[in-house]
Amino acid sequence: MKRMSLFVLFLFFTGFLFGQSFNHVTVIDTSFDNGSLGGWGPRGSVQQGLERVELDTSVKRSGAASMRISNRTKTWQGPVHKLTDNAVAGDVYSMSAWIYYNEGPAMSPFVLSVQRSFKDTSKAHAYQNITSFQVRRGEWTEIKTEYTVGADPTQASIWVYFELPFKEDHLVTPNDRITFWMDDIKFIKLDPASRPKAELNIPNLADIWAPHFDIGTAVTRDEVDFSSPTAQILMKHFTVLVAGNEQKMESIQPEEGKFDWAPADAIINFGEMTGMRFRWHTLVWHTQNPAWLFQESANSTRTVSRNVLNQRLRTYIQTVMRRYRGRVESYDVVNEVLSDRSGLRTGAEGSRWHEILGPEYIDNAFRWAKEADPTAQLVINDYNLESDTRKRQEMFNLVKGMKERGVPVDAIGIQMHINIRTPSVQQIRETIELFASLGVKVMVTELDISIYTSDTEPIKNVTPALLLEQAQRYKDIFAMLREQSQKGNLADMVVIWGTTDHTSWKNDFPVRGRTDAPLLFDGRYQSKPAFWALVQPTRVQGLR
Ligand code: XIL
C-alpha cells in the first residue's frame, strides 16, 4: 500500500518535472485544409460593407488551402474568431498564425487585437491591440504572441481578430485595403503551470540604486494580485508604487459624494504588505475626470459655478489626503497645467479647471493639500519639459511665482515620456539643474523610453539592435540621474511608468494600432537589455 502510493507520487512528480501533466487546451486550430474556415469570419457588417473571407487553394503556406481576406474597405476589416465565452482572469492564451500578402507596399503592418463584450450587453465592446508587427510582401510570416485575460469581473466573451493599424475611414488608402491570406492559426489556452513566470534569479534593481534613490513603477489593480507574475517583479525590483489610473478622480469619485476607494486601496494594501512607499497621481488634472464634476448638481446641462467647483476641489483634495495621511508620501497635486503653446493650459486645451476657476486654482490646490497633510511632498507635474525650452521656462516662472507667493510646492515632476533618440541627456540635465536652482527638488515621475521617435514613424519589429539602443539610453539617463542625485537636485525616488511592455500605455497611443516596448521587462515578464543596462551593464554586449 505504502509502496504503491510512493510510486504514484513518483509518477506525479516526474510528470510535473518533465512537463507531461500540462493540460493545454487548444481553442483554435485552423489549417484550412478540410474545406472549412473553422469558425473564422468577417468583422464587417452588411451595412458597413462586408469584406470577403474565404478558402483559397491557390495560395497556402501548408496543406491544401489558406484563408483569403479580400474586398476590404476599412483598416479594421479582417478575420475574427471567438476565443472564449467565459473570460477568466489570469488565463493566458498563446497565439500563433501565419500571414501573407502580395500586392502594394514592400512591407505592411498588421495588428492582432482582441474584442471583449460585457455581461451588461448594453455596454460597448472594448478593443485592445495585443501586438503590431511588420510583414514583408510575398513572404509568409509567423506572428507569435501571448495574451493574458485581465481581471475585469464585468467582461463576458472575447474574440480575436487580425487587422491593419486603425485609421478613420476618410484617411484610408489602397495600402490599408490590401488583400491578405492567413494559414495555420493556433490559439492555445495554457495550462496554469506553464504560464510565463517572472524571472527572479537576477539582480535586484531597487537594491542597486538604493544609494541614490528608490525606484518606483506605475501599476494597475490587476498587477498587484499576488498570483500575477508582475506582482513578483514589483516585490523584487521596486520600492515605490503609484497607480496608473486608480488614483484619478474618475476612479475615486465617479459620482458626487460617492468615493470608490477599492481600486486605489487594492494597490495601497499590496504595497503596505510588501514594504513599498507611495506616490499619488493625481489630485487635479484636466482629463480622466467624472462628468458630474463640472456640472451643476441640480441641472447637468449647466456648468457648475466657480464657488461650488472650488468647494468640490477642496473637499476632494482633503478627503483623499486625510484618508492616506502618513501612508502616501508624495502627491502630484496638479498635472499638466501648462499649455503646449503658451502660458497655462486653458479651456481651449481642455482645462475646465482654468476655464471655470481661472489660474488661481493651482495655488489653491497646493494650499488645500498642505492643510490636509502638512508632511506630504507636494509636486507639480508635467511633460515635454526637457524637449520644449519654452515650456520648461514657463514651468520655471510658474514655480518661481508660487514660491514668491508662499505657495507650498516641494518638487517639480518631470514625466519623461521620452524615446530612444530624444531629448538628449544634456537637455534633461539642463532641465533638472534649472528647476533645482529654484530650491525645489526634481522628481522623475513617469519615465518610459519609446522605441518610436515620432508619431508618424511606421510600425517596426522589436529587433535586438533596437533593444540595445534602448538599453544604452536607459544606461546614459540613469548615469546622469545618479550625478544629479549626488548634486542634491533630485527627489529620493525615480518612477517608471509601468513594468512590462504589454501593459504600457504606449500601446495604441499616440498612434492607434501601434504597440510599443518602452519598459524594462517584456510581455513574458523577462528582463530586457534595458534592465541589464541598469543593474549589470557588462552583461549587455555592445553597450558603451
Ligand atoms: C495614462 C495611463 O497610463 C493610461 O492607462 C490611461 O489610459 C491614460 O493615462 N501622463 C500622465 C498619466 O500624467 O496620467 C498618463 O497615464 C500618461 C501620460
Coordinates of C-alpha atoms and ligand atoms in Angstrom, one line a residue:
M1 CA 0.0 0.0 0.0
K2 CA 2.7 2.4 1.1
R3 CA 4.9 1.4 -1.8
M4 CA 2.0 1.9 -4.2
S5 CA 1.4 5.5 -3.1
L6 CA 5.1 6.3 -3.3
F7 CA 5.0 5.1 -6.8
V8 CA 2.0 7.2 -7.6
L9 CA 3.8 10.2 -6.1
F10 CA 6.8 9.4 -8.2
L11 CA 4.8 9.4 -11.4
F12 CA 3.1 12.6 -10.4
F13 CA 6.5 14.4 -9.8
T14 CA 8.2 13.1 -12.9
G15 CA 5.1 14.1 -14.9
F16 CA 5.4 17.5 -13.3
L17 CA 9.1 17.9 -13.8
F18 CA 9.1 16.8 -17.4
G19 CA 6.0 18.8 -18.3
Q20 CA 3.8 15.9 -19.2
S21 CA 1.0 16.7 -16.9
F22 CA 0.3 20.0 -18.6
N23 CA -3.2 20.4 -19.7
H24 CA -3.2 22.9 -22.5
V25 CA -6.5 23.5 -24.3
T26 CA -6.4 24.1 -28.0
V27 CA -9.0 26.7 -28.6
I28 CA -8.5 27.5 -32.3
D29 CA -6.6 25.2 -34.7
T30 CA -7.3 26.1 -38.3
S31 CA -5.2 24.9 -41.2
F32 CA -8.0 25.4 -43.8
D33 CA -7.2 22.0 -45.2
N34 CA -10.5 20.3 -44.6
G35 CA -12.7 22.5 -46.7
S36 CA -13.8 24.7 -43.8
L37 CA -13.0 28.1 -42.4
G38 CA -13.0 26.6 -38.9
G39 CA -15.1 29.4 -37.4
W40 CA -13.3 32.4 -38.9
G41 CA -15.5 35.0 -40.5
P42 CA -15.5 38.7 -41.5
R43 CA -15.7 41.5 -38.9
G44 CA -17.6 43.9 -41.2
S45 CA -21.4 44.0 -41.4
V46 CA -23.6 44.2 -44.4
Q47 CA -24.4 47.9 -43.7
Q48 CA -20.8 48.9 -43.2
G49 CA -19.5 46.9 -46.2
L50 CA -18.6 43.3 -46.0
E51 CA -15.1 42.0 -46.6
R52 CA -14.8 38.6 -48.1
V53 CA -13.3 35.8 -46.0
E54 CA -13.0 32.5 -47.9
L55 CA -10.9 29.5 -48.6
D56 CA -8.2 29.7 -51.3
T57 CA -6.5 26.7 -52.7
S58 CA -4.1 28.7 -54.9
V59 CA -2.2 30.3 -52.1
K60 CA -1.2 28.4 -49.0
R61 CA 1.6 28.0 -46.5
S62 CA 1.0 24.3 -46.0
G63 CA -1.6 21.7 -46.9
A64 CA -4.4 22.3 -49.3
A65 CA -5.6 25.8 -48.8
S66 CA -5.4 29.0 -46.8
M67 CA -7.9 31.7 -45.8
R68 CA -8.1 34.8 -48.1
I69 CA -9.4 38.1 -46.8
S70 CA -10.3 40.5 -49.7
N71 CA -12.6 43.3 -50.6
R72 CA -11.6 45.2 -47.5
T73 CA -12.6 48.9 -47.3
K74 CA -11.7 49.7 -43.7
T75 CA -8.5 49.2 -41.7
W76 CA -10.3 47.1 -39.1
Q77 CA -11.7 44.6 -41.6
G78 CA -10.2 41.2 -41.2
P79 CA -10.9 37.7 -39.9
V80 CA -12.4 37.3 -36.5
H81 CA -12.9 34.2 -34.3
K82 CA -14.4 33.7 -30.8
L83 CA -11.7 32.9 -28.3
T84 CA -13.9 32.2 -25.3
D85 CA -17.4 32.7 -24.0
N86 CA -16.0 32.7 -20.5
A87 CA -13.2 35.2 -19.8
V88 CA -11.3 34.0 -16.8
A89 CA -8.9 36.5 -15.2
G90 CA -5.3 35.4 -15.5
D91 CA -5.9 32.8 -18.3
V92 CA -3.0 33.0 -20.8
Y93 CA -3.5 32.3 -24.4
S94 CA -0.6 31.5 -26.7
M95 CA -1.3 32.7 -30.2
S96 CA 0.4 31.7 -33.4
A97 CA -0.6 32.4 -37.0
W98 CA 0.9 32.9 -40.5
I99 CA 0.2 35.8 -42.6
Y100 CA 0.9 36.7 -46.3
Y101 CA 0.1 39.4 -48.8
N102 CA 1.4 40.1 -52.3
E103 CA 0.3 43.5 -53.5
G104 CA 1.0 47.1 -52.6
P105 CA 3.8 48.2 -50.3
A106 CA 7.1 46.2 -49.8
M107 CA 6.3 46.0 -46.0
S108 CA 2.9 46.2 -44.3
P109 CA 2.0 46.5 -40.7
F110 CA -0.6 44.1 -39.2
V111 CA -2.2 44.1 -35.8
L112 CA -3.5 41.2 -33.7
S113 CA -6.3 42.5 -31.4
V114 CA -8.9 41.3 -29.0
Q115 CA -12.5 42.4 -28.6
R116 CA -14.3 41.9 -25.3
S117 CA -18.0 42.0 -24.6
F118 CA -19.5 42.6 -21.2
K119 CA -22.2 40.9 -19.1
D120 CA -24.1 44.1 -19.4
T121 CA -24.9 43.8 -23.0
S122 CA -25.7 47.5 -23.4
K123 CA -22.1 48.3 -22.7
A124 CA -19.9 48.9 -25.8
H125 CA -17.3 46.3 -26.7
A126 CA -13.7 47.0 -25.6
Y127 CA -10.9 46.7 -28.2
Q128 CA -7.2 46.1 -27.4
N129 CA -4.2 45.7 -29.7
I130 CA -2.1 42.8 -28.5
T131 CA 0.8 43.2 -30.9
S132 CA 1.6 45.1 -34.1
F133 CA 4.2 43.7 -36.5
Q134 CA 5.6 44.1 -40.0
V135 CA 5.2 41.6 -42.8
R136 CA 7.2 41.6 -46.0
R137 CA 5.3 41.5 -49.2
G138 CA 5.5 38.0 -50.7
E139 CA 6.8 36.2 -47.6
W140 CA 4.7 34.1 -45.3
T141 CA 5.5 35.5 -41.8
E142 CA 4.7 34.0 -38.5
I143 CA 3.2 36.1 -35.7
K144 CA 3.5 34.6 -32.2
T145 CA 2.4 36.2 -29.0
E146 CA 0.7 35.7 -25.7
Y147 CA -2.4 37.3 -24.2
T148 CA -3.4 37.4 -20.6
V149 CA -7.0 37.9 -19.7
G150 CA -7.4 40.9 -17.3
A151 CA -9.3 40.8 -14.0
D152 CA -12.3 42.8 -15.1
P153 CA -15.3 40.9 -13.4
T154 CA -17.8 42.5 -15.8
Q155 CA -16.4 41.0 -19.0
A156 CA -18.0 38.1 -20.8
S157 CA -16.8 36.9 -24.2
I158 CA -13.5 37.5 -26.0
W159 CA -12.9 37.5 -29.8
V160 CA -9.6 37.7 -31.6
Y161 CA -9.0 39.3 -35.0
F162 CA -6.4 40.5 -37.4
E163 CA -6.5 44.0 -38.9
L164 CA -4.3 46.8 -40.2
P165 CA -3.5 49.8 -37.8
F166 CA -6.6 51.8 -37.3
K167 CA -7.3 54.9 -39.5
E168 CA -10.5 57.0 -39.8
D169 CA -12.4 55.9 -43.0
H170 CA -11.6 59.1 -44.9
L171 CA -7.9 58.6 -44.4
V172 CA -7.8 55.0 -45.7
T173 CA -5.5 54.5 -48.7
P174 CA -5.2 51.4 -51.0
N175 CA -2.3 50.2 -48.8
D176 CA -4.8 49.9 -45.9
R177 CA -7.1 47.8 -48.1
I178 CA -4.8 45.1 -49.2
T179 CA -5.9 41.5 -49.6
F180 CA -4.1 39.1 -47.3
W181 CA -4.0 35.4 -46.6
M182 CA -3.7 33.5 -43.3
D183 CA -2.8 29.9 -42.6
D184 CA -2.0 27.5 -39.7
I185 CA -3.6 29.5 -36.9
K186 CA -3.3 28.1 -33.5
F187 CA -4.6 29.6 -30.2
I188 CA -3.9 27.6 -27.1
K189 CA -5.1 28.2 -23.6
L190 CA -2.0 27.4 -21.5
D191 CA -2.1 25.1 -18.5
P192 CA -1.7 27.3 -15.4
A193 CA 1.6 25.6 -14.6
S194 CA 3.2 26.6 -17.9
R195 CA 2.1 30.2 -17.9
P196 CA 5.1 32.6 -18.3
K197 CA 6.7 33.4 -15.0
A198 CA 8.6 36.3 -13.7
E199 CA 12.3 35.9 -14.0
L200 CA 13.5 36.0 -10.4
N201 CA 17.1 34.8 -10.3
I202 CA 18.5 38.1 -11.4
P203 CA 20.0 41.2 -9.6
N204 CA 17.6 43.5 -7.7
L205 CA 17.0 46.8 -9.4
A206 CA 16.0 48.8 -6.4
D207 CA 18.9 47.5 -4.2
I208 CA 21.4 48.5 -6.8
W209 CA 20.1 52.1 -7.0
A210 CA 19.2 52.4 -3.3
P211 CA 22.4 54.5 -2.5
H212 CA 20.9 57.2 -4.9
F213 CA 17.2 56.9 -5.0
D214 CA 14.3 54.5 -4.7
I215 CA 12.8 53.1 -7.9
G216 CA 9.0 53.1 -8.4
T217 CA 6.6 52.0 -11.1
A218 CA 3.0 52.7 -12.1
V219 CA 0.7 49.7 -11.5
T220 CA -2.8 48.6 -12.3
R221 CA -5.1 46.8 -9.9
D222 CA -4.6 43.6 -11.9
E223 CA -0.9 43.7 -11.4
V224 CA -1.0 43.8 -7.6
D225 CA -2.7 40.5 -7.3
F226 CA -0.3 38.1 -5.7
S227 CA -1.0 35.5 -8.4
S228 CA 0.1 37.9 -11.1
P229 CA 3.7 37.5 -12.4
T230 CA 4.0 41.2 -12.4
A231 CA 3.5 41.2 -8.6
Q232 CA 6.6 39.1 -8.3
I233 CA 8.6 41.7 -10.3
L234 CA 7.2 44.5 -8.2
M235 CA 8.2 42.9 -4.9
K236 CA 11.7 42.1 -6.2
H237 CA 12.7 45.3 -8.1
F238 CA 10.6 48.3 -6.9
T239 CA 10.2 50.2 -3.7
V240 CA 7.7 52.8 -4.7
L241 CA 4.2 52.4 -6.2
V242 CA 1.8 54.8 -7.9
A243 CA -1.5 54.0 -9.7
G244 CA -1.6 54.2 -13.4
N245 CA -5.3 55.2 -13.3
E246 CA -6.9 54.1 -10.0
Q247 CA -6.0 57.4 -8.2
K248 CA -7.5 59.7 -10.8
M249 CA -10.7 61.4 -10.0
E250 CA -13.0 59.5 -12.4
S251 CA -12.0 56.4 -10.5
I252 CA -12.0 57.8 -6.9
Q253 CA -15.2 59.9 -7.1
P254 CA -17.3 58.6 -10.0
E255 CA -20.4 60.3 -8.6
E256 CA -20.8 63.3 -6.5
G257 CA -20.1 62.4 -2.9
K258 CA -19.6 58.7 -3.7
F259 CA -16.0 57.7 -3.2
D260 CA -14.9 54.4 -4.5
W261 CA -11.7 53.6 -2.7
A262 CA -11.5 49.9 -3.6
P263 CA -9.2 50.0 -6.7
A264 CA -6.8 52.5 -5.2
D265 CA -6.8 50.6 -1.9
A266 CA -6.0 47.3 -3.6
I267 CA -2.8 48.9 -4.7
I268 CA -2.0 50.6 -1.3
N269 CA -2.8 47.4 0.6
F270 CA -0.5 45.3 -1.6
G271 CA 2.2 47.9 -1.2
E272 CA 1.9 48.1 2.5
M273 CA 2.1 44.3 2.8
T274 CA 5.3 44.4 0.7
G275 CA 7.0 47.4 2.2
M276 CA 6.5 49.9 -0.6
R277 CA 6.4 53.7 -0.5
F278 CA 3.7 55.5 -2.3
R279 CA 3.0 58.4 -4.7
W280 CA -0.4 59.7 -5.6
H281 CA -1.2 60.6 -9.2
T282 CA -3.0 62.9 -9.4
L283 CA -5.3 65.2 -7.5
V284 CA -6.0 67.8 -10.2
W285 CA -5.9 67.1 -13.9
H286 CA -7.8 68.3 -17.0
T287 CA -8.7 64.8 -18.1
Q288 CA -9.9 61.5 -16.6
N289 CA -12.5 63.4 -14.5
P290 CA -16.1 62.3 -13.9
A291 CA -18.7 64.2 -15.9
W292 CA -20.6 65.5 -12.9
L293 CA -17.6 67.5 -11.7
F294 CA -18.1 70.4 -13.9
Q295 CA -21.9 70.3 -14.0
E296 CA -24.4 71.8 -11.6
S297 CA -25.8 69.1 -9.3
A298 CA -29.4 70.0 -9.9
N299 CA -29.1 70.6 -13.7
S300 CA -26.4 68.7 -15.5
T301 CA -26.8 70.8 -18.6
R302 CA -25.4 73.8 -16.7
T303 CA -21.8 74.5 -15.9
V304 CA -21.0 74.4 -12.2
S305 CA -20.4 77.8 -10.5
R306 CA -17.0 78.9 -9.5
N307 CA -17.8 78.8 -5.8
V308 CA -19.2 75.3 -6.0
L309 CA -16.3 74.0 -8.0
N310 CA -13.8 75.5 -5.5
Q311 CA -15.7 73.7 -2.7
R312 CA -15.6 70.4 -4.7
L313 CA -11.9 70.8 -5.3
R314 CA -11.1 71.5 -1.7
T315 CA -13.3 68.7 -0.4
Y316 CA -11.8 66.2 -2.9
I317 CA -8.2 67.1 -2.1
Q318 CA -8.8 66.9 1.6
T319 CA -10.8 63.8 1.6
V320 CA -8.1 61.9 -0.3
M321 CA -5.2 63.3 1.6
R322 CA -6.7 62.9 5.1
R323 CA -7.5 59.3 4.3
Y324 CA -4.0 58.5 3.3
R325 CA -2.1 60.8 5.7
G326 CA 1.1 59.2 6.8
R327 CA 0.8 56.5 4.2
V328 CA 1.2 58.3 0.8
E329 CA 4.3 60.4 0.9
S330 CA 4.2 62.3 -2.4
Y331 CA 1.3 63.8 -4.4
D332 CA 1.0 65.1 -7.9
V333 CA -1.2 68.0 -6.7
V334 CA -1.6 69.3 -10.3
N335 CA -0.8 67.5 -13.5
E336 CA -0.2 69.1 -17.0
V337 CA -1.4 72.6 -16.1
L338 CA 0.9 74.2 -18.8
S339 CA -0.1 74.8 -22.3
D340 CA 1.6 73.2 -25.3
R341 CA 1.5 76.6 -26.9
S342 CA 2.0 79.4 -24.3
G343 CA 1.3 80.0 -20.6
L344 CA -1.2 77.9 -18.7
R345 CA -3.4 75.3 -20.2
T346 CA -6.8 77.0 -20.7
G347 CA -10.2 75.8 -21.7
A348 CA -9.1 75.8 -25.3
E349 CA -6.7 72.9 -24.4
G350 CA -9.2 71.1 -22.3
S351 CA -8.8 72.6 -18.8
R352 CA -12.2 73.2 -17.4
W353 CA -10.4 74.0 -14.1
H354 CA -8.8 77.0 -15.7
E355 CA -11.9 77.9 -17.6
I356 CA -14.1 78.0 -14.6
L357 CA -11.7 78.9 -11.8
G358 CA -9.1 81.0 -13.5
P359 CA -5.3 80.5 -12.9
E360 CA -5.6 80.6 -9.1
Y361 CA -6.9 77.0 -8.9
I362 CA -3.2 75.9 -8.9
D363 CA -2.2 77.9 -5.8
N364 CA -5.4 76.9 -4.1
A365 CA -4.9 73.2 -4.7
F366 CA -1.4 73.3 -3.2
R367 CA -2.6 75.3 -0.1
W368 CA -5.5 72.9 0.5
A369 CA -3.2 70.0 0.1
K370 CA -0.8 71.4 2.7
E371 CA -3.7 71.9 5.1
A372 CA -4.8 68.3 4.7
D373 CA -1.3 66.7 5.2
P374 CA 1.5 69.1 6.1
T375 CA 4.1 66.4 5.9
A376 CA 3.3 65.2 2.3
Q377 CA 5.6 66.1 -0.6
L378 CA 3.6 68.3 -3.0
V379 CA 4.5 68.1 -6.6
I380 CA 3.7 70.0 -9.8
N381 CA 3.9 67.5 -12.7
D382 CA 4.2 68.0 -16.5
Y383 CA 5.6 66.6 -19.7
N384 CA 7.9 67.7 -22.5
L385 CA 9.8 70.0 -20.1
E386 CA 13.1 68.6 -21.3
S387 CA 12.5 68.9 -25.0
D388 CA 10.5 72.1 -25.1
T389 CA 12.6 75.0 -23.8
R390 CA 9.6 77.4 -23.9
K391 CA 7.5 75.1 -21.7
R392 CA 10.5 74.5 -19.4
Q393 CA 10.9 78.2 -18.9
E394 CA 7.1 78.6 -18.2
M395 CA 7.4 75.9 -15.5
F396 CA 10.3 77.8 -14.0
N397 CA 8.4 81.0 -14.0
L398 CA 5.3 79.4 -12.6
V399 CA 7.0 77.7 -9.7
K400 CA 9.1 80.8 -9.0
G401 CA 5.9 82.9 -8.7
M402 CA 4.3 80.2 -6.5
K403 CA 7.3 80.3 -4.2
E404 CA 7.2 84.1 -4.0
R405 CA 3.6 83.9 -3.1
G406 CA 4.3 81.4 -0.4
V407 CA 2.6 78.5 -2.1
P408 CA 3.8 75.2 -0.6
V409 CA 5.3 73.5 -3.6
D410 CA 8.1 71.0 -2.9
A411 CA 9.1 69.5 -6.2
I412 CA 8.7 69.7 -9.9
G413 CA 7.8 66.4 -11.5
I414 CA 9.2 65.7 -15.0
Q415 CA 7.2 62.9 -16.6
M416 CA 9.9 61.9 -19.0
H417 CA 7.9 60.1 -21.6
I418 CA 10.8 60.1 -24.0
N419 CA 12.2 58.0 -26.8
I420 CA 15.3 56.2 -27.8
R421 CA 16.7 59.3 -29.6
T422 CA 15.4 62.4 -28.0
P423 CA 15.6 64.5 -25.9
S424 CA 19.4 64.4 -25.3
V425 CA 20.9 63.6 -21.9
Q426 CA 22.2 67.1 -21.8
Q427 CA 18.7 68.6 -22.4
I428 CA 17.4 66.6 -19.5
R429 CA 20.4 67.6 -17.3
E430 CA 19.8 71.3 -18.0
T431 CA 16.1 71.0 -17.2
I432 CA 16.8 69.3 -13.8
E433 CA 19.5 71.9 -13.0
L434 CA 17.3 74.9 -13.9
F435 CA 14.4 73.6 -11.8
A436 CA 16.7 72.7 -8.8
S437 CA 18.0 76.3 -8.9
L438 CA 14.6 77.3 -7.6
G439 CA 15.3 75.4 -4.4
V440 CA 12.8 72.7 -5.2
K441 CA 13.6 69.0 -5.8
V442 CA 13.1 67.5 -9.2
M443 CA 11.4 64.1 -9.5
V444 CA 11.3 61.8 -12.5
T445 CA 7.6 60.7 -12.3
E446 CA 6.7 58.7 -15.4
L447 CA 9.8 57.6 -17.2
D448 CA 9.5 55.4 -20.3
I449 CA 11.6 55.2 -23.4
S450 CA 9.6 54.6 -26.6
I451 CA 11.2 52.7 -29.4
Y452 CA 9.4 55.2 -31.7
T453 CA 10.9 58.6 -32.3
S454 CA 7.7 60.3 -33.7
D455 CA 4.0 59.9 -34.1
T456 CA 4.5 59.3 -37.8
E457 CA 7.1 56.6 -37.6
P458 CA 5.6 53.4 -39.1
I459 CA 5.3 50.2 -37.0
K460 CA 8.6 48.4 -36.6
N461 CA 9.6 45.0 -35.3
V462 CA 11.4 44.8 -31.9
T463 CA 14.9 43.8 -33.0
P464 CA 18.0 43.1 -30.8
A465 CA 19.6 46.2 -32.3
L466 CA 16.6 48.3 -31.2
L467 CA 16.7 46.8 -27.7
L468 CA 20.4 47.6 -27.5
E469 CA 19.8 51.2 -28.5
Q470 CA 17.1 51.4 -25.8
A471 CA 19.4 49.8 -23.2
Q472 CA 22.1 52.4 -24.0
R473 CA 19.6 55.2 -23.4
Y474 CA 18.4 53.8 -20.1
K475 CA 22.1 53.5 -19.0
D476 CA 23.1 57.0 -20.1
I477 CA 20.0 58.6 -18.5
F478 CA 20.4 56.8 -15.2
A479 CA 24.1 57.8 -15.1
M480 CA 23.0 61.4 -15.4
L481 CA 20.3 60.9 -12.7
R482 CA 22.9 59.5 -10.4
E483 CA 25.1 62.5 -10.9
Q484 CA 22.1 64.8 -10.4
S485 CA 21.1 63.0 -7.2
Q486 CA 24.7 63.4 -5.9
K487 CA 24.4 67.1 -6.5
G488 CA 21.2 67.1 -4.3
N489 CA 18.9 68.1 -7.2
L490 CA 16.7 65.1 -7.3
A491 CA 13.9 63.8 -5.1
D492 CA 14.6 60.5 -3.5
M493 CA 12.5 58.4 -6.0
V494 CA 12.6 57.8 -9.7
V495 CA 9.4 56.4 -11.1
I496 CA 8.9 54.4 -14.3
W497 CA 5.5 54.4 -16.0
G498 CA 4.8 50.7 -15.9
T499 CA 6.6 47.4 -15.5
T500 CA 6.0 45.1 -18.6
D501 CA 5.8 46.2 -22.2
H502 CA 2.5 44.5 -23.0
T503 CA 0.7 46.7 -20.4
S504 CA 2.3 50.0 -21.3
W505 CA 0.1 53.0 -22.1
K506 CA 2.2 53.5 -25.2
N507 CA 0.5 50.6 -26.9
D508 CA -2.1 52.0 -29.2
F509 CA -1.1 55.6 -28.1
P510 CA -0.4 58.1 -29.5
V511 CA -0.7 56.1 -32.7
R512 CA -3.6 53.7 -32.9
G513 CA -2.7 50.2 -33.8
R514 CA 1.0 50.7 -32.9
T515 CA 2.3 48.7 -30.0
D516 CA 5.5 49.9 -28.2
A517 CA 8.2 48.4 -26.0
P518 CA 9.3 51.2 -23.7
L519 CA 9.9 49.4 -20.3
L520 CA 12.4 47.2 -18.5
F521 CA 10.5 43.9 -18.8
D522 CA 8.9 42.3 -21.8
G523 CA 5.4 40.8 -22.1
R524 CA 6.7 37.4 -20.9
Y525 CA 7.9 39.0 -17.6
Q526 CA 11.5 38.6 -18.7
S527 CA 14.3 41.2 -18.2
K528 CA 15.2 43.2 -21.3
P529 CA 18.7 44.5 -22.2
A530 CA 17.5 47.9 -20.8
F531 CA 17.1 46.2 -17.4
W532 CA 20.6 44.8 -17.5
A533 CA 22.0 48.2 -18.6
L534 CA 20.8 49.4 -15.2
V535 CA 22.0 46.5 -13.0
Q536 CA 25.0 44.9 -14.7
P537 CA 25.9 46.7 -17.9
T538 CA 28.8 44.4 -18.7
R539 CA 26.2 41.7 -19.4
V540 CA 24.9 43.5 -22.5
Q541 CA 27.1 43.1 -25.5
G542 CA 27.7 46.2 -27.5
L543 CA 26.8 48.7 -24.6
R544 CA 29.2 51.6 -24.3
Ligands
XIL1 C1 -2.2 57.2 -18.7 C2 -2.5 55.7 -18.2 O1 -1.2 55.1 -18.1 C3 -3.4 55.1 -19.2 O2 -3.7 53.8 -18.8 C4 -4.6 55.9 -19.4 O3 -5.4 55.3 -20.4 C5 -4.3 57.3 -19.8 O4 -3.4 57.9 -18.9 N1 0.8 61.3 -18.4 C6 0.1 61.2 -17.2 C7 -0.6 59.9 -16.9 O5 0.2 62.1 -16.4 O6 -1.7 60.1 -16.1 C8 -1.0 59.1 -18.2 O7 -1.4 57.8 -17.8 C9 0.2 59.0 -19.1 C10 0.7 60.4 -19.5

